[in-house]
GROMACS .gro file of C-alpha atoms in nm:
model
  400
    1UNK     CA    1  -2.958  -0.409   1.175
    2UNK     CA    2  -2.683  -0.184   1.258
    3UNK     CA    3  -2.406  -0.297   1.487
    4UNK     CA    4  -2.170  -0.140   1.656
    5UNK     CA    5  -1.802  -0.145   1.505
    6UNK     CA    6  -1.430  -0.072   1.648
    7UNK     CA    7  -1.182   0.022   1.378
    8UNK     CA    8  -0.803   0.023   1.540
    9UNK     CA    9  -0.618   0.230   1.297
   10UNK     CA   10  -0.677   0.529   1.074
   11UNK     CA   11  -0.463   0.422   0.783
   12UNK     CA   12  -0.571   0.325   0.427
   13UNK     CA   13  -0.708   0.042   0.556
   14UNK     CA   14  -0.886   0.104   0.882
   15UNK     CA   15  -1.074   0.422   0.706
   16UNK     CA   16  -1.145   0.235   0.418
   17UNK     CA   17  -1.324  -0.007   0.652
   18UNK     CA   18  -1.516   0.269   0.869
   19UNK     CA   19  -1.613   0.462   0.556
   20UNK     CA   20  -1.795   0.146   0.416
   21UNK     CA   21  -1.903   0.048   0.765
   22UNK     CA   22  -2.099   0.402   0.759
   23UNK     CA   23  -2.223   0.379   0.442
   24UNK     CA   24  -2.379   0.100   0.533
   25UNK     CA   25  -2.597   0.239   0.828
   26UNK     CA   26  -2.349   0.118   1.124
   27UNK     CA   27  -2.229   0.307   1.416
   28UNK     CA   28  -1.838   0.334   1.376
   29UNK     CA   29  -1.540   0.443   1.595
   30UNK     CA   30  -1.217   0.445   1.446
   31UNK     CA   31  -0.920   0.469   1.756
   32UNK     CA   32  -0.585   0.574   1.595
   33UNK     CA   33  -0.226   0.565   1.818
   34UNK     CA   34  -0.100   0.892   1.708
   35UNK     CA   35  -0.191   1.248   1.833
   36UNK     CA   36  -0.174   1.390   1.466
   37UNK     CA   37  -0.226   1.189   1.115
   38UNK     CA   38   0.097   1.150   0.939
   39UNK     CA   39   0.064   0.978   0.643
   40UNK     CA   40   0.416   0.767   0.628
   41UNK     CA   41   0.597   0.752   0.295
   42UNK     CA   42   0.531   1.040  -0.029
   43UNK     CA   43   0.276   0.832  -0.268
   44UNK     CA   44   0.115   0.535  -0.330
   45UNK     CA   45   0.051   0.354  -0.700
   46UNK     CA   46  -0.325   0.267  -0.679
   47UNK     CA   47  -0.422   0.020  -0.937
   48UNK     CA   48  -0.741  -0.029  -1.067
   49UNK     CA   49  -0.859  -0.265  -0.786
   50UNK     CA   50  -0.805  -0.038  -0.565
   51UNK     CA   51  -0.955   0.277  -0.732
   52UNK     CA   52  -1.291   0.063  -0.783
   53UNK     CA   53  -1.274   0.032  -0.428
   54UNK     CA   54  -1.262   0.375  -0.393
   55UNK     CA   55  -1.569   0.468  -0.655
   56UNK     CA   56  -1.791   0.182  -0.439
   57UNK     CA   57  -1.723   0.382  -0.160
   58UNK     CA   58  -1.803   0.726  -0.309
   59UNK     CA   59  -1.457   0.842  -0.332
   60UNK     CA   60  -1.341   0.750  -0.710
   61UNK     CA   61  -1.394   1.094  -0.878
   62UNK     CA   62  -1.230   1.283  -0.623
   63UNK     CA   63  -0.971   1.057  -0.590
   64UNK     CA   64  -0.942   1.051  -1.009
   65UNK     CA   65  -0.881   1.420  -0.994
   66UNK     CA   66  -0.618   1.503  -0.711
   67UNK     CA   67  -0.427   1.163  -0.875
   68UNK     CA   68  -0.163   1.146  -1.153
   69UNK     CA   69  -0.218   1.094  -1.493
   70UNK     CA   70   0.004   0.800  -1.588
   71UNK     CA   71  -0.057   0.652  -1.953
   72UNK     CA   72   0.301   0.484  -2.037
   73UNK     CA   73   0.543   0.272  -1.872
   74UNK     CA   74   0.909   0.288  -1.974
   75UNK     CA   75   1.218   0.118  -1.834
   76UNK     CA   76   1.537   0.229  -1.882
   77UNK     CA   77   1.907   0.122  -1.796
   78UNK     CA   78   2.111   0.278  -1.527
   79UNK     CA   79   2.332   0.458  -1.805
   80UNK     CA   80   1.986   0.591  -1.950
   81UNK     CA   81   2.018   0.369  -2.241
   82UNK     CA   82   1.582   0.266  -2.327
   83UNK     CA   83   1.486  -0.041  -2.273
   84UNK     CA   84   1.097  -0.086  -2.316
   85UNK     CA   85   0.835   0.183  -2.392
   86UNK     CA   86   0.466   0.118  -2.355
   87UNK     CA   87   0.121   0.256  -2.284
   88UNK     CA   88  -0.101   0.149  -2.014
   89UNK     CA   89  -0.437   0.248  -2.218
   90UNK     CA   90  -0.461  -0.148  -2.333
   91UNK     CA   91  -0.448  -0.200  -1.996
   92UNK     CA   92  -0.685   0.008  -1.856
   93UNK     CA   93  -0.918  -0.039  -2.123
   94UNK     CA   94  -0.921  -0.459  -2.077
   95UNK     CA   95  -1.030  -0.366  -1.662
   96UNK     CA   96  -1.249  -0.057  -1.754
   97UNK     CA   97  -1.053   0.162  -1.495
   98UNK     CA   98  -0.707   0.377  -1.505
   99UNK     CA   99  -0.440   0.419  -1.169
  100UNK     CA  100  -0.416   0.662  -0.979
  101UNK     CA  101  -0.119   0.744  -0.854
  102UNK     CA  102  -0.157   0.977  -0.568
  103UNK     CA  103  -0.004   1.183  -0.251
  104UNK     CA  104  -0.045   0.960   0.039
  105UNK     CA  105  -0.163   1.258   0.266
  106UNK     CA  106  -0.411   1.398  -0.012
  107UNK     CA  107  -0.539   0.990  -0.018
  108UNK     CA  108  -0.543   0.994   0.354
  109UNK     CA  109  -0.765   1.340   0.403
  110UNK     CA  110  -1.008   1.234   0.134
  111UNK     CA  111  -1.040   0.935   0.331
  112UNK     CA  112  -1.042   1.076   0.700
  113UNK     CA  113  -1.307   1.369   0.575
  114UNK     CA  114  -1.527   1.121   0.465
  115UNK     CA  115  -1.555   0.917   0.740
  116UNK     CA  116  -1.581   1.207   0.976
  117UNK     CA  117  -1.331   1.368   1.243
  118UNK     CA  118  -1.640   1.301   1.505
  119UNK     CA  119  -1.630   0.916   1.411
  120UNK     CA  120  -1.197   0.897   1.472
  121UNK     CA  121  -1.013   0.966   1.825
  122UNK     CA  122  -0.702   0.999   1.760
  123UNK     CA  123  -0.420   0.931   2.061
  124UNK     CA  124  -0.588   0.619   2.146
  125UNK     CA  125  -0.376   0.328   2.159
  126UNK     CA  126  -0.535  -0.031   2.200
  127UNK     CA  127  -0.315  -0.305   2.388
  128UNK     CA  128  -0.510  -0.564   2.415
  129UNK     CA  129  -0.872  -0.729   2.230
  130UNK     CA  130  -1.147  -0.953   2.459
  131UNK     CA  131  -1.376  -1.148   2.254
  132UNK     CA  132  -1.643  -1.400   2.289
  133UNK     CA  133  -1.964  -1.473   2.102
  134UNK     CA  134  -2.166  -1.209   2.331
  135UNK     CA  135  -1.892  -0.921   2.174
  136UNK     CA  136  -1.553  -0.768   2.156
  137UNK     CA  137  -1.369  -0.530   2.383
  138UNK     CA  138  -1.098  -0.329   2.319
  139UNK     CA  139  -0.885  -0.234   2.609
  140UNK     CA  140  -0.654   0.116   2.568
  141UNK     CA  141  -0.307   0.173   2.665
  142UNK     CA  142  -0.483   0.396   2.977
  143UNK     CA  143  -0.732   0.118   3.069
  144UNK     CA  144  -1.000   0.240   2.868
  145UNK     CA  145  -1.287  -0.053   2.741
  146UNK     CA  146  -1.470   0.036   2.448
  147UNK     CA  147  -1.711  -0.235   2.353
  148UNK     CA  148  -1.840  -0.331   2.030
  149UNK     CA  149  -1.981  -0.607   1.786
  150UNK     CA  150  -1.715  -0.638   1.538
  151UNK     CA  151  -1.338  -0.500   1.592
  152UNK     CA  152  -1.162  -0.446   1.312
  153UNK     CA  153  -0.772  -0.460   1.344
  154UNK     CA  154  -0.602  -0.244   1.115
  155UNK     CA  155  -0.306  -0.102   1.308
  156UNK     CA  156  -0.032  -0.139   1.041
  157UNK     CA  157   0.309  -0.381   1.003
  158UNK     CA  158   0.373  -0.338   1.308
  159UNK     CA  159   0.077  -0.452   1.471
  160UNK     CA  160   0.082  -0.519   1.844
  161UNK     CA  161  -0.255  -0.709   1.830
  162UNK     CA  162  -0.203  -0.930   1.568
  163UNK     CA  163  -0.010  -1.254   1.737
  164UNK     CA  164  -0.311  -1.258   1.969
  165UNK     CA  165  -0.581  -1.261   1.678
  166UNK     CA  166  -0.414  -1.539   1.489
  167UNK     CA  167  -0.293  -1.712   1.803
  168UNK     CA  168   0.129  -1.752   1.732
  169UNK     CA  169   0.423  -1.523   1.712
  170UNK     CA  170   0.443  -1.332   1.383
  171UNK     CA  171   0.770  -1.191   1.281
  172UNK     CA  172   0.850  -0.930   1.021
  173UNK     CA  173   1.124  -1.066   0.791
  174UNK     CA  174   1.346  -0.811   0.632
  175UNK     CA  175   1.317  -0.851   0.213
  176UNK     CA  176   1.689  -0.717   0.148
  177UNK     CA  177   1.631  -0.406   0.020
  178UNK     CA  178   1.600   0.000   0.141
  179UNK     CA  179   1.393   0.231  -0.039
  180UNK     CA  180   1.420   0.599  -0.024
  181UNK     CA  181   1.108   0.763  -0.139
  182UNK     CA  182   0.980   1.157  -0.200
  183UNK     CA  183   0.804   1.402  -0.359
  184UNK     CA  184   0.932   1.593  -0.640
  185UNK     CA  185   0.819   1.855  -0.894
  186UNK     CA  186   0.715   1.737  -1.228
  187UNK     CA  187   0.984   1.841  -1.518
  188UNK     CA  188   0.999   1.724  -1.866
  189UNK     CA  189   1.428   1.695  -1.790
  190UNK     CA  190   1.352   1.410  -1.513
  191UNK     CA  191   1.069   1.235  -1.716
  192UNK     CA  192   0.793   1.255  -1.949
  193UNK     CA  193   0.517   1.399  -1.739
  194UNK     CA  194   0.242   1.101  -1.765
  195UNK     CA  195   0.507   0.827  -1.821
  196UNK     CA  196   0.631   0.602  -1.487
  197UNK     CA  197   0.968   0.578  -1.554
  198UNK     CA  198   1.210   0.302  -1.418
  199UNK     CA  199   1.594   0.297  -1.405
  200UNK     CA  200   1.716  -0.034  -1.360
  201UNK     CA  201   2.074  -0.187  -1.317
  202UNK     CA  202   2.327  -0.347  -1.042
  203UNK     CA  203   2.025  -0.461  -0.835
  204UNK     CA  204   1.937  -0.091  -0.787
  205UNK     CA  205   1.638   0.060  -0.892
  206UNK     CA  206   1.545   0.427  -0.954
  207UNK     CA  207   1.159   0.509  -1.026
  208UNK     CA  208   0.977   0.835  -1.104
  209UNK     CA  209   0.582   0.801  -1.147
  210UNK     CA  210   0.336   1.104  -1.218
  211UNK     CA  211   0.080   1.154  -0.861
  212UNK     CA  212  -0.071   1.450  -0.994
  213UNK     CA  213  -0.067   1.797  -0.799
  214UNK     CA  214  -0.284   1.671  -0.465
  215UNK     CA  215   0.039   1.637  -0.211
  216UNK     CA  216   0.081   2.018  -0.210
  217UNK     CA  217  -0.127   2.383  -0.189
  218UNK     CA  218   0.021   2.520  -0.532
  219UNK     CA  219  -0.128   2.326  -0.774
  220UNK     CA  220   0.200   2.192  -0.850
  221UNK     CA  221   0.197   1.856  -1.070
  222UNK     CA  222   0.459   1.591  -0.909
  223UNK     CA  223   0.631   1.315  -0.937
  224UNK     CA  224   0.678   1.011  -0.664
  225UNK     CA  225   0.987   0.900  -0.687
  226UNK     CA  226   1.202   0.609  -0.494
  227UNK     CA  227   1.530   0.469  -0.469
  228UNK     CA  228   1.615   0.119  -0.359
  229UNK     CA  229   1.937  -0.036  -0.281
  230UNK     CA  230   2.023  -0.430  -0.203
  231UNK     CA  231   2.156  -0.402   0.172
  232UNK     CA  232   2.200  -0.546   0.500
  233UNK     CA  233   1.967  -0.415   0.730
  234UNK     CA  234   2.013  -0.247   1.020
  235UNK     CA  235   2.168   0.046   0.847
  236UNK     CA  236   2.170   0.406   0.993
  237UNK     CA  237   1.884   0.651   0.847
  238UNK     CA  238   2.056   0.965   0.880
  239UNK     CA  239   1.869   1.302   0.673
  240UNK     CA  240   2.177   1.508   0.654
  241UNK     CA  241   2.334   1.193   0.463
  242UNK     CA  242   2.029   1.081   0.233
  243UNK     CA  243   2.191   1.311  -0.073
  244UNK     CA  244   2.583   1.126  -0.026
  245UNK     CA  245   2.400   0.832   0.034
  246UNK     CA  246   2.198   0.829  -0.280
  247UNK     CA  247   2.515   1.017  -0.474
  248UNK     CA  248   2.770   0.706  -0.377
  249UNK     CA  249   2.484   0.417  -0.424
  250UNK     CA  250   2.403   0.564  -0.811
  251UNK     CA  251   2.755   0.676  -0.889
  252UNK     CA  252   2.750   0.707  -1.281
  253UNK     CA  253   2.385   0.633  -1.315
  254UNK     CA  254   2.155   0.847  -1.573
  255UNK     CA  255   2.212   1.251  -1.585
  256UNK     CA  256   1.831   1.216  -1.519
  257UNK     CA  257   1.920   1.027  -1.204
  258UNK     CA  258   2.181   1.252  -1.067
  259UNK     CA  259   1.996   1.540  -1.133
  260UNK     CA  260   1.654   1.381  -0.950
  261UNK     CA  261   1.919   1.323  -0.666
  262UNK     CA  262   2.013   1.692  -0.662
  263UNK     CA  263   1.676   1.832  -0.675
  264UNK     CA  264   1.475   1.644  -0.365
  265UNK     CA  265   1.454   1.764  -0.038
  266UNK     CA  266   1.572   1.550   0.252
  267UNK     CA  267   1.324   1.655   0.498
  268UNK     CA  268   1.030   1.547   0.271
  269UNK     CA  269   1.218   1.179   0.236
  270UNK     CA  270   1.160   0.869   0.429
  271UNK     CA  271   1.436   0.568   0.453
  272UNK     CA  272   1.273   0.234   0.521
  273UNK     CA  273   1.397  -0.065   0.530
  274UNK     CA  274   1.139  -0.330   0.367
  275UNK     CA  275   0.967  -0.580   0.582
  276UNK     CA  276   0.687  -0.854   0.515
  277UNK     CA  277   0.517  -1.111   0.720
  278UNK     CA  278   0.437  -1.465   0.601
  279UNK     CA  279   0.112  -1.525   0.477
  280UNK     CA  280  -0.146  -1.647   0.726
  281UNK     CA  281  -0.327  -1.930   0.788
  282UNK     CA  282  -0.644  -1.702   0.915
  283UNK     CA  283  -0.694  -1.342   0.964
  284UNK     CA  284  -0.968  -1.333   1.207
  285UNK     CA  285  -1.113  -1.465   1.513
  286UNK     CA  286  -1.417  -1.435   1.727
  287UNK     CA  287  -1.583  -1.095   1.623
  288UNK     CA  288  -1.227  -0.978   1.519
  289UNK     CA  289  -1.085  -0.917   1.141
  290UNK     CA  290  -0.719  -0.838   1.062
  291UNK     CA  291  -0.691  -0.639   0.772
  292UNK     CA  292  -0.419  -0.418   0.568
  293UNK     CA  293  -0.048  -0.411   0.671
  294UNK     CA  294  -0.142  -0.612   1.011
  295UNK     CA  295  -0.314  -0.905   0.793
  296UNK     CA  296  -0.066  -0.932   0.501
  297UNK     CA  297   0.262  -0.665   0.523
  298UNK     CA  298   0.403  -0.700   0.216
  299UNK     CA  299   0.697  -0.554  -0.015
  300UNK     CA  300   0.554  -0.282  -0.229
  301UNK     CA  301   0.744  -0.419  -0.542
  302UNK     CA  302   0.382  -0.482  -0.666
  303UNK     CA  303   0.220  -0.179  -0.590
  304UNK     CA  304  -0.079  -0.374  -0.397
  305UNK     CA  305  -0.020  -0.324  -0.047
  306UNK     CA  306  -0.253  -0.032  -0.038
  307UNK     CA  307  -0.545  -0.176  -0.286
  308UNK     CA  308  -0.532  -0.513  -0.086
  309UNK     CA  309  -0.607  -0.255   0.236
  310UNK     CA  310  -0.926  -0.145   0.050
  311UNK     CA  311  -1.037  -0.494  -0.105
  312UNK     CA  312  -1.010  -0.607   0.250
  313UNK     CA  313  -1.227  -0.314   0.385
  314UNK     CA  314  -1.472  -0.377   0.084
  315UNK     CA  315  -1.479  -0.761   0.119
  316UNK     CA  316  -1.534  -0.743   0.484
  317UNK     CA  317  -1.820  -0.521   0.472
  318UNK     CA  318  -2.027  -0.683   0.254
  319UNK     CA  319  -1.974  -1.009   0.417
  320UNK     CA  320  -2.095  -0.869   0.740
  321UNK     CA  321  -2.417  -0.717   0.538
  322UNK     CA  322  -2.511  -0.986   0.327
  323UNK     CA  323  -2.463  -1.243   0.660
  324UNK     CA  324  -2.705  -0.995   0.876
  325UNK     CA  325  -2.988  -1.023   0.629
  326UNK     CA  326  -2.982  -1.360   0.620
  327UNK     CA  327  -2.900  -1.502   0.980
  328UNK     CA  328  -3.155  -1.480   1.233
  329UNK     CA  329  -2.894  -1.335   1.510
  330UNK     CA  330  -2.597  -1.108   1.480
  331UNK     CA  331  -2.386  -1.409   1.657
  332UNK     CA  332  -2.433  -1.617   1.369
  333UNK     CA  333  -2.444  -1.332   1.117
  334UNK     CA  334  -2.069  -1.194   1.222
  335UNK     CA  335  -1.973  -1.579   1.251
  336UNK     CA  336  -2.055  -1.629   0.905
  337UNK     CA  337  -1.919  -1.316   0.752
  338UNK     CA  338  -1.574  -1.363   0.945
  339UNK     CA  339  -1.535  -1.715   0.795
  340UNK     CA  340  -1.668  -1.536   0.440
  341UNK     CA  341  -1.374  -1.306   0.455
  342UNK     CA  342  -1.099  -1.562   0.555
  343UNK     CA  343  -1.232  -1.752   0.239
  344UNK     CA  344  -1.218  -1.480   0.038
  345UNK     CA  345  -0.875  -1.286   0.141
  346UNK     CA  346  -0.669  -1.593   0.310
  347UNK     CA  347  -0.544  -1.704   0.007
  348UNK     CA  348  -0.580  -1.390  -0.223
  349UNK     CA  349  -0.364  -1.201  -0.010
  350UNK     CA  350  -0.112  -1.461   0.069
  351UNK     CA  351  -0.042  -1.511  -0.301
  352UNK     CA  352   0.037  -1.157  -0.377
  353UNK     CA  353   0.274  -1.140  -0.024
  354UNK     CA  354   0.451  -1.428  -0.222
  355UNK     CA  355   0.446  -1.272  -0.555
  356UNK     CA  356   0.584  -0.962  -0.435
  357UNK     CA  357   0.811  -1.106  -0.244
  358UNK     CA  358   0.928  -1.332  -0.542
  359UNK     CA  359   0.978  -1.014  -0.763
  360UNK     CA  360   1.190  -0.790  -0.513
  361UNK     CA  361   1.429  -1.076  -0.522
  362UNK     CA  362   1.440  -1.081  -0.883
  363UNK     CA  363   1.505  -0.703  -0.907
  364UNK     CA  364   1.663  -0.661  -0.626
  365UNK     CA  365   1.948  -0.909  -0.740
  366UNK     CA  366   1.947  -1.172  -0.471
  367UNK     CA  367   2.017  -1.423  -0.769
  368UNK     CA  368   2.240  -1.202  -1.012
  369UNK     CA  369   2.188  -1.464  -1.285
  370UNK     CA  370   1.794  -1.409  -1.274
  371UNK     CA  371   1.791  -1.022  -1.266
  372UNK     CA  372   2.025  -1.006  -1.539
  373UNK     CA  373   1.785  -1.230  -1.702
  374UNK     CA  374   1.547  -0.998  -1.657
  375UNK     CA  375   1.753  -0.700  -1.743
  376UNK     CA  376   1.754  -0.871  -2.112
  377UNK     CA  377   1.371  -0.944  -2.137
  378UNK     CA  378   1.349  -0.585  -2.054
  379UNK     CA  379   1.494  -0.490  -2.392
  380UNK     CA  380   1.226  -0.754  -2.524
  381UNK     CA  381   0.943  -0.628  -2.391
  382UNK     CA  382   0.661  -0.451  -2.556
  383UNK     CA  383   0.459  -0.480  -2.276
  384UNK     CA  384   0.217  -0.730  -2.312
  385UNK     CA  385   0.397  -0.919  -2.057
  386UNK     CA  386   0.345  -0.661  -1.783
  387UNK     CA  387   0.044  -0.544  -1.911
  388UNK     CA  388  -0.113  -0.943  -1.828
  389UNK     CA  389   0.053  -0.935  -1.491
  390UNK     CA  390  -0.078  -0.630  -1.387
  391UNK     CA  391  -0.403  -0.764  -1.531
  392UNK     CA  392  -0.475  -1.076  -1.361
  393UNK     CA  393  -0.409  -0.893  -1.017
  394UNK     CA  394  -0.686  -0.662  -1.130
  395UNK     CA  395  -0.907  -0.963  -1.241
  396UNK     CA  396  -0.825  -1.186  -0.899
  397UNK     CA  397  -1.008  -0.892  -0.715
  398UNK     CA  398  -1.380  -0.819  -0.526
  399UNK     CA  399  -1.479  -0.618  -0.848
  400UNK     CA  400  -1.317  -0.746  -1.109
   0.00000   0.00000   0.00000
């Protein structure tokens, strides 16, 4: 039976969802605010969840090619002093899939030309969602209804629909930190080409991760790199000032880190202060799913906000499918599948929003004691720790 399905938002997420949606024989419409896709921040570190994701959906090769090729992990202290150096092969070996770190607008084209310009209208904001057990409306800023079977909610952090779908005021709580992130060419005298390395030191944190050559037209392998700094939010984001910013927050850091802060380009950076939401009781309601940024908004110091996007996509489409062939009405079918995916995301996601949360603390330095703590383990580590953590988020997933 194919149904008829709204996606609001053309992020990771919402195409994630519309690509399986198609796959699976449904007519989809995906209805994105913006007049032109502009894929916010430089990179993204997909983790194995999240490229299996991508192969279900047909995308995994491509995706493996345009992405970085990161096989070590080392940490490092703000001097430049080593701390811990370790490959990721054990890792990738024990979940039968490597990470692909890779361009957020190369990740967001491979996803947007596989679902299909005709399928996404783009300058189409929704304001409101009517649902009852006959269907689901979605009401545009310009009083446009488009009516469906299923919506799917996918609008981002900053989601205007969300308080209605879970039915209370949802606030974004500021984690304490501002990252800086952007592109950068790929030298040997910033980093080892397929090693993510991390400076770490005064609650500061300096990272520079292979993403391959698919964020540019030359061919030219990259690195995604980020800054973050412990401060109050609130703070002016000012281009012209990024480089004295960055040059009086990592005063007498790592050569390697002043020279990254020479080299980047301000106009390819963004400044963002970093917001999550608490986790939710529920992430749906009648023929409505929340999913992505708008169901779980999380701090990235986990790397999973973008592979919890596409487990949600992937989780929610085969709940719908398996429910249709076995209810006798689409009523019950979507009924079912929505209370599926609530069982199946509510508290995976929530745990991870927590977790994450929980580590940018710790590096962060909002208990000095505990990140110095970890400062030392760091020398300790041969990275089986990591390796296990990284692990059982891999294992906790759809396709595990």
């Amino acid at each position: 039976m194919a149904l008829d399905i709204v996606v609001i938002g053309a992020g990771m997420g919402g195409l994630s969802a519309a690509l399986a949606f198609k796959r699976q024989g449904h007519r989809v419409q995906v209805f994105e605010r913006v007049e032109q896709m502009r894929p916010v921040g430089a990179a993204i570190s997909l983790w194995p969840n999240g490229v299996k994701v991508m192969h279900r959906l047909g995308l995994g090769s491509a995706i493996e090619q345009i992405s970085g090729e990161m096989t070590r992990m080392r940490y490092l202290s703000h001097e430049g002093h080593l701390l811990s150096d370790f490959s990721l092969t054990p890792l990738y070996e024990a979940v039968n899939q490597r990470a692909c770190p890779i361009s957020r607008a190369a990740l967001q084209k491979t996803l947007f030309d596989a679902v299909g310009a005709e399928h996404i209208r783009l300058g189409r904001h929704c304001v409101d969602v009517e649902s009852d057990d006959e269907g689901v409306t979605a009401v545009m800023e310009d009083g446009e209804r488009v009516s469906a079977d299923l919506l799917v909610v996918a609008d981002g952090t900053h989601s205007r629909l969300r308080d209605k779908i879970v039915g209370q005021r949802v606030a974004r709580q500021y984690v304490g930190y501002v990252n800086w992130n952007v592109r950068v060419a790929a030298t040997e005298a910033l980093a080892p080409l397929e090693s993510w390395d991390q400076y770490v030191g005064e609650g500061k944190r300096v990272s520079l991760m292979p993403m391959g050559a698919g964020g540019n037209d030359e061919g030219q392998q990259e690195f995604y790199c980020f800054f973050d700094v412990p401060m109050a939010a609130g703070s002016q984001s000012d281009p012209s000032r990024y480089r004295d910013e960055l040059k009086t927050h990592f005063k007498g850091w790592s050569p390697a880190v002043q020279a990254l802060i020479e080299q980047f380009d301000p106009a390819r950076m963004a400044r963002v202060e970093i917001h999550d939401i608490e986790p939710l009781e529920r992430l749906t309601d009648t023929r409505v799913a929340l999913m992505g940024d708008a169901a779980h908004g999380m701090a990235p110091d986990l790397g999973q906000g973008g592979c919890q996007a596409m487990e949600d996509a992937w989780v929610l489409s085969e709940a719908v499918s398996a429910a249709l062939d076995e209810a006798p009405d689409t009523t019950t079918a979507l009924a079912t599948a929505l209370e599926r995916y609530d069982g199946a995301r509510v508290e995976r996601v929530g745990e991870i929003v927590a977790r994450a949360r929980k580590r940018a603390a710790m590096i962060h330095g909002e208990n000095p004691a505990e990140t110095q703590a970890w400062y030392e383990e760091l020398g300790r580590e041969d990275g089986h720790g990591v390796l296990e953590g990284i692990r059982k988020t891999v294992a906790g997933g759809p396709l595990a």
